[in-house]
mmCIF file with all atom_site columns, C-alpha atoms in Angstrom:
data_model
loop_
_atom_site.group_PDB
_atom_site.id
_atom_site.type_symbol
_atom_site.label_atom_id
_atom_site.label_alt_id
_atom_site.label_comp_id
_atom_site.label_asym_id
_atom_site.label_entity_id
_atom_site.label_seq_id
_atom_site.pdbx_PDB_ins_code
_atom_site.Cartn_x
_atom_site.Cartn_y
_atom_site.Cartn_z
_atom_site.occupancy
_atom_site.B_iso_or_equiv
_atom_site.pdbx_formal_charge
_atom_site.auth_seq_id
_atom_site.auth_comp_id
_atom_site.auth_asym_id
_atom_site.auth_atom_id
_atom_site.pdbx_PDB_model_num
ATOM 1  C CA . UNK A 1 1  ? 71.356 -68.424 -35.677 1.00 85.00 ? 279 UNK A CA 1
ATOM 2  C CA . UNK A 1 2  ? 73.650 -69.843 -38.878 1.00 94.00 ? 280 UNK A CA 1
ATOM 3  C CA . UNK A 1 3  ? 76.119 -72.298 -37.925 1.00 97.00 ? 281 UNK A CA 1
ATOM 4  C CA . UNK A 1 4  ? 78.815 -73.361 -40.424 1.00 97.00 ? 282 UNK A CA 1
ATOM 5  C CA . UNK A 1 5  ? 80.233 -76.592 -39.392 1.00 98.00 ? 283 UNK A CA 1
ATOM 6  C CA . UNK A 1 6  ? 83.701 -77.591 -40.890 1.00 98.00 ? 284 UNK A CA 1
ATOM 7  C CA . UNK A 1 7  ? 84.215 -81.477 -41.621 1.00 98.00 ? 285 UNK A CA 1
ATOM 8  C CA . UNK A 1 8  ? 88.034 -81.956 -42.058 1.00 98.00 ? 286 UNK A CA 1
ATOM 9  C CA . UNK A 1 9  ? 90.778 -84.328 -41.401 1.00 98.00 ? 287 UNK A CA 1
ATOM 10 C CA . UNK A 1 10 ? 94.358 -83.855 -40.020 1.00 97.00 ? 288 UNK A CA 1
ATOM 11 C CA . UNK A 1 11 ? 96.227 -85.452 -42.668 1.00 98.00 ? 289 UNK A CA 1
ATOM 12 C CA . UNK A 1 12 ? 94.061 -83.894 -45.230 1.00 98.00 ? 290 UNK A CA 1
ATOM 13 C CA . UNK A 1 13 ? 95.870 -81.100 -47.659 1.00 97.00 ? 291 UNK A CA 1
ATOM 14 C CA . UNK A 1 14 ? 93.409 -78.695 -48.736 1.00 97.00 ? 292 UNK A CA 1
ATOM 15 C CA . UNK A 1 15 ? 91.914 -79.344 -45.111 1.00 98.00 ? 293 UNK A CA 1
ATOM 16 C CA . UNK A 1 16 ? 95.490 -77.475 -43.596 1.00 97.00 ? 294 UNK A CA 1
ATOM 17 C CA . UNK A 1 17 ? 95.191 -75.235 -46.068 1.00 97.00 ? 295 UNK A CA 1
ATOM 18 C CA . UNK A 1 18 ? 91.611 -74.057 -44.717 1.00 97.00 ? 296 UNK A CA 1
ATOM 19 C CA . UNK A 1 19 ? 92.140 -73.422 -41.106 1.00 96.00 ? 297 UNK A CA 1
ATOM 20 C CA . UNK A 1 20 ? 93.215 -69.778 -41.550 1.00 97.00 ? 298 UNK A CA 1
ATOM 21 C CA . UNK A 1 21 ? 90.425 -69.090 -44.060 1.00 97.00 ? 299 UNK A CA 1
ATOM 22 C CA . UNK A 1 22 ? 87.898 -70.587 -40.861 1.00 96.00 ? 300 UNK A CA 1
ATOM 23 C CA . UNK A 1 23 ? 89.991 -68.652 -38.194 1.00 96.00 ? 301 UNK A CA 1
ATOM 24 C CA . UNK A 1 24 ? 90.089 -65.309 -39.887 1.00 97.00 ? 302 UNK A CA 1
ATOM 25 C CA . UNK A 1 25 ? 85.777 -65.856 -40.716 1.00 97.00 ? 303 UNK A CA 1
ATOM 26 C CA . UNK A 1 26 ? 85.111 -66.996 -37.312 1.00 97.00 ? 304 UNK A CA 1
ATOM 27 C CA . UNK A 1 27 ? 86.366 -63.671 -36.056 1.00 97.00 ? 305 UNK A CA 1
ATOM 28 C CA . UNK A 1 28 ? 85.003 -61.680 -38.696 1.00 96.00 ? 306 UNK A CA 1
ATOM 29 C CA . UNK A 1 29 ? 81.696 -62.936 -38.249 1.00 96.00 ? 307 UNK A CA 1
ATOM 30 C CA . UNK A 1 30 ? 81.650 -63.694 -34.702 1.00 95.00 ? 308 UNK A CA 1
ATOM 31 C CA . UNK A 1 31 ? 78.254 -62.424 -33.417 1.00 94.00 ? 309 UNK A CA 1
ATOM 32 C CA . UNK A 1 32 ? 76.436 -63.264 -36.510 1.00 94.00 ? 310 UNK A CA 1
ATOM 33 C CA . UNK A 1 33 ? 77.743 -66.486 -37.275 1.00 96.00 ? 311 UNK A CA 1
ATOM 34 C CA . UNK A 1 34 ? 78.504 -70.004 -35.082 1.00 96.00 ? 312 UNK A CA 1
ATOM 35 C CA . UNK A 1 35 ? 81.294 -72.210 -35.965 1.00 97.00 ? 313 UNK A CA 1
ATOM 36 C CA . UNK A 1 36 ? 81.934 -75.806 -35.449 1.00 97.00 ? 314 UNK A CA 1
ATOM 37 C CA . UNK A 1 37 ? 85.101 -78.095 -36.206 1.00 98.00 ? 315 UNK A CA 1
ATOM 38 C CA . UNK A 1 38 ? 84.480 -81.963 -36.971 1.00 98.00 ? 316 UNK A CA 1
ATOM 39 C CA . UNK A 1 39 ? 87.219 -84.047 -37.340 1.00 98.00 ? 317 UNK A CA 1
ATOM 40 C CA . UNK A 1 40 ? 85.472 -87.499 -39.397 1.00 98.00 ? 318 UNK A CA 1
ATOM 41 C CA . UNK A 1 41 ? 88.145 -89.502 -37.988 1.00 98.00 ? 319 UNK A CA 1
ATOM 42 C CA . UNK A 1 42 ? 87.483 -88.564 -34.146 1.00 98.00 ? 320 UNK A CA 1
ATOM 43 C CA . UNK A 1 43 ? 83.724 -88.005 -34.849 1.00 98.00 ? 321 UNK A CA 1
ATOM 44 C CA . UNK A 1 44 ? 82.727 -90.834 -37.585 1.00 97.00 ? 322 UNK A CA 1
ATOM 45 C CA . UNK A 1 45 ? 78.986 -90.642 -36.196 1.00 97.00 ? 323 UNK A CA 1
ATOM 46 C CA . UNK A 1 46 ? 78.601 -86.853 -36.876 1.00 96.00 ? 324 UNK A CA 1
ATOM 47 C CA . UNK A 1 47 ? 80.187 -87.204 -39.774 1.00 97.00 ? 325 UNK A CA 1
ATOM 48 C CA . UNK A 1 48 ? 77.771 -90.044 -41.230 1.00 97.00 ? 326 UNK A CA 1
ATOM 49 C CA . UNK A 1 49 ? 75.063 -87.926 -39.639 1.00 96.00 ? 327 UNK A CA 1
ATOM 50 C CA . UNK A 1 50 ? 75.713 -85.379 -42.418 1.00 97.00 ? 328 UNK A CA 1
ATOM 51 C CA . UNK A 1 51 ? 76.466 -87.808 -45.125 1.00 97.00 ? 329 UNK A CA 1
ATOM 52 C CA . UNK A 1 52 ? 80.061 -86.325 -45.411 1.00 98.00 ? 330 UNK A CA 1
ATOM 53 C CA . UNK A 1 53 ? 82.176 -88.157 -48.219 1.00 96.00 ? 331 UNK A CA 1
ATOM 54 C CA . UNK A 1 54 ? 84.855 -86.137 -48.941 1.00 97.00 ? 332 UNK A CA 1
ATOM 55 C CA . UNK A 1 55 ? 86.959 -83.361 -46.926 1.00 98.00 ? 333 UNK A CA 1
ATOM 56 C CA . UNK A 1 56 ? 86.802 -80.546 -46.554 1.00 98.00 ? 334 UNK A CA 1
ATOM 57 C CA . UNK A 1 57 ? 83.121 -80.266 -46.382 1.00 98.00 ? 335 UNK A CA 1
ATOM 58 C CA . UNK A 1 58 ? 81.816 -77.169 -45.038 1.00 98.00 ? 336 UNK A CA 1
ATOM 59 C CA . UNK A 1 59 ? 77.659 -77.080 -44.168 1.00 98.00 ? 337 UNK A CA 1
ATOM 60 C CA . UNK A 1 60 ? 75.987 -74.245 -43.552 1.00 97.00 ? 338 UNK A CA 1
ATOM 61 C CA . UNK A 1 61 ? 72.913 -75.081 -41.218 1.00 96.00 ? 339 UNK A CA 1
ATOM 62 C CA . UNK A 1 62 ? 70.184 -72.173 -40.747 1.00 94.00 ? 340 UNK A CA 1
ATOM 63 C CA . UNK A 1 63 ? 68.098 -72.831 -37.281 1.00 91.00 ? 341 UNK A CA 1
ATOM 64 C CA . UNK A 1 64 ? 69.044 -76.204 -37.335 1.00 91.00 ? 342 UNK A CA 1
ATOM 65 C CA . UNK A 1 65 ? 68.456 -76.860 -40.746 1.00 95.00 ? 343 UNK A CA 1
ATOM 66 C CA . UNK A 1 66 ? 71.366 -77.351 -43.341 1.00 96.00 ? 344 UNK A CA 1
ATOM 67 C CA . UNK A 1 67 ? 70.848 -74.853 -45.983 1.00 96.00 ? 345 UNK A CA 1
ATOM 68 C CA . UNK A 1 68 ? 73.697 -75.193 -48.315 1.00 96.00 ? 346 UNK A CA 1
ATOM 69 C CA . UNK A 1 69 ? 76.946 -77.433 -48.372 1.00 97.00 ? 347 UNK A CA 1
ATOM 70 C CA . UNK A 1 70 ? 80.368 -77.124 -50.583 1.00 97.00 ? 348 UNK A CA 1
ATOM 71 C CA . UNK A 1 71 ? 82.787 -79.400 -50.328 1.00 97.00 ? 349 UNK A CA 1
ATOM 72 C CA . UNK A 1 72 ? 87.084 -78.370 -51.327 1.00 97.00 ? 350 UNK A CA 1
ATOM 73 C CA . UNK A 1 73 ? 88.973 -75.536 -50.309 1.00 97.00 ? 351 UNK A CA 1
ATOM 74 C CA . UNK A 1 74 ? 87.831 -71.740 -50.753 1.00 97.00 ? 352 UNK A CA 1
ATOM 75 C CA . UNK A 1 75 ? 89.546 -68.407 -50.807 1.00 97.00 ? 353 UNK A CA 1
ATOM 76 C CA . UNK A 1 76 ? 88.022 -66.258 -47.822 1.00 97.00 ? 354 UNK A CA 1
ATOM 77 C CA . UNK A 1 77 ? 86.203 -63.910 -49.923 1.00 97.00 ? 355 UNK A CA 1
ATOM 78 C CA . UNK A 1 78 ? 84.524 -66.488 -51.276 1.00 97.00 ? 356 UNK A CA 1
ATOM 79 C CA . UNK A 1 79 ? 83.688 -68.649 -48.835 1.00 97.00 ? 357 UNK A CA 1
ATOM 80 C CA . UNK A 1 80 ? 82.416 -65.577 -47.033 1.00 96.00 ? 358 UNK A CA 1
ATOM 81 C CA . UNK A 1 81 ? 80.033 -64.762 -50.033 1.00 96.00 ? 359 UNK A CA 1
ATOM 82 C CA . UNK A 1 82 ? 79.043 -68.228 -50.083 1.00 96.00 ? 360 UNK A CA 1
ATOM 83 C CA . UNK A 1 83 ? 77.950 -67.828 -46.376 1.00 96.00 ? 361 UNK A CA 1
ATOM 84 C CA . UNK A 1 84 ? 76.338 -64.484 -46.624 1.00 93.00 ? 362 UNK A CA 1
ATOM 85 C CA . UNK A 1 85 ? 74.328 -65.431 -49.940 1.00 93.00 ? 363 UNK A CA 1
ATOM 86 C CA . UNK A 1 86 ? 72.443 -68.467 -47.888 1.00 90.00 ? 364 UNK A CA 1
ATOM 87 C CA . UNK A 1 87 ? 72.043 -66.984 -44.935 1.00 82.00 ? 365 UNK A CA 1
ATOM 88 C CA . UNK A 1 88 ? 71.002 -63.657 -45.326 1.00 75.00 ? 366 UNK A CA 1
ATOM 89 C CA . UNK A 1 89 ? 73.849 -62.233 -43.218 1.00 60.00 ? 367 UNK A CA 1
#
């Protein structure tokens, strides 16, 4: 299974401005594709885990294994390309 895990922030800008981008694609792609929210400030541990540095970060992990990472914000289309082209969707 793929599993795109969202690192964000509350107070972050372009973090806001990605929620309905990762609503809309989690019901698009529900079935195909699992999605996790980490907020770094609650979860600083996970967040370290992955080495995150900046927000939004947005990895794409591929039976447990991260595949491909982008970090900013991304119209749906592409963000959805970006997902399909590493996973193999």
């Amino acid at each position: 299974m793929v599993k795109l895990i969202d690192f964000f922030a509350t107070w972050c800008g372009p973090c806001k401005m990605m929620e309905p981008v990762f609503t809309e694609l989690k019901q698009e792609l529900a079935g195909r594709v699992e999605f996790e929210k980490v907020d770094v400030d609650s979860d600083p541990v996970r967040a370290g885990q992955f080495r995150v540095m900046s927000v939004p970060t947005f990895v794409l992990e591929k039976d447990g294994r991260e595949v491909a990472r982008t970090v900013g914000y991304h119209a749906k289309e592409d963000l959805k390309t970006w997902i399909e082209s590493h996973s193999q969707l």
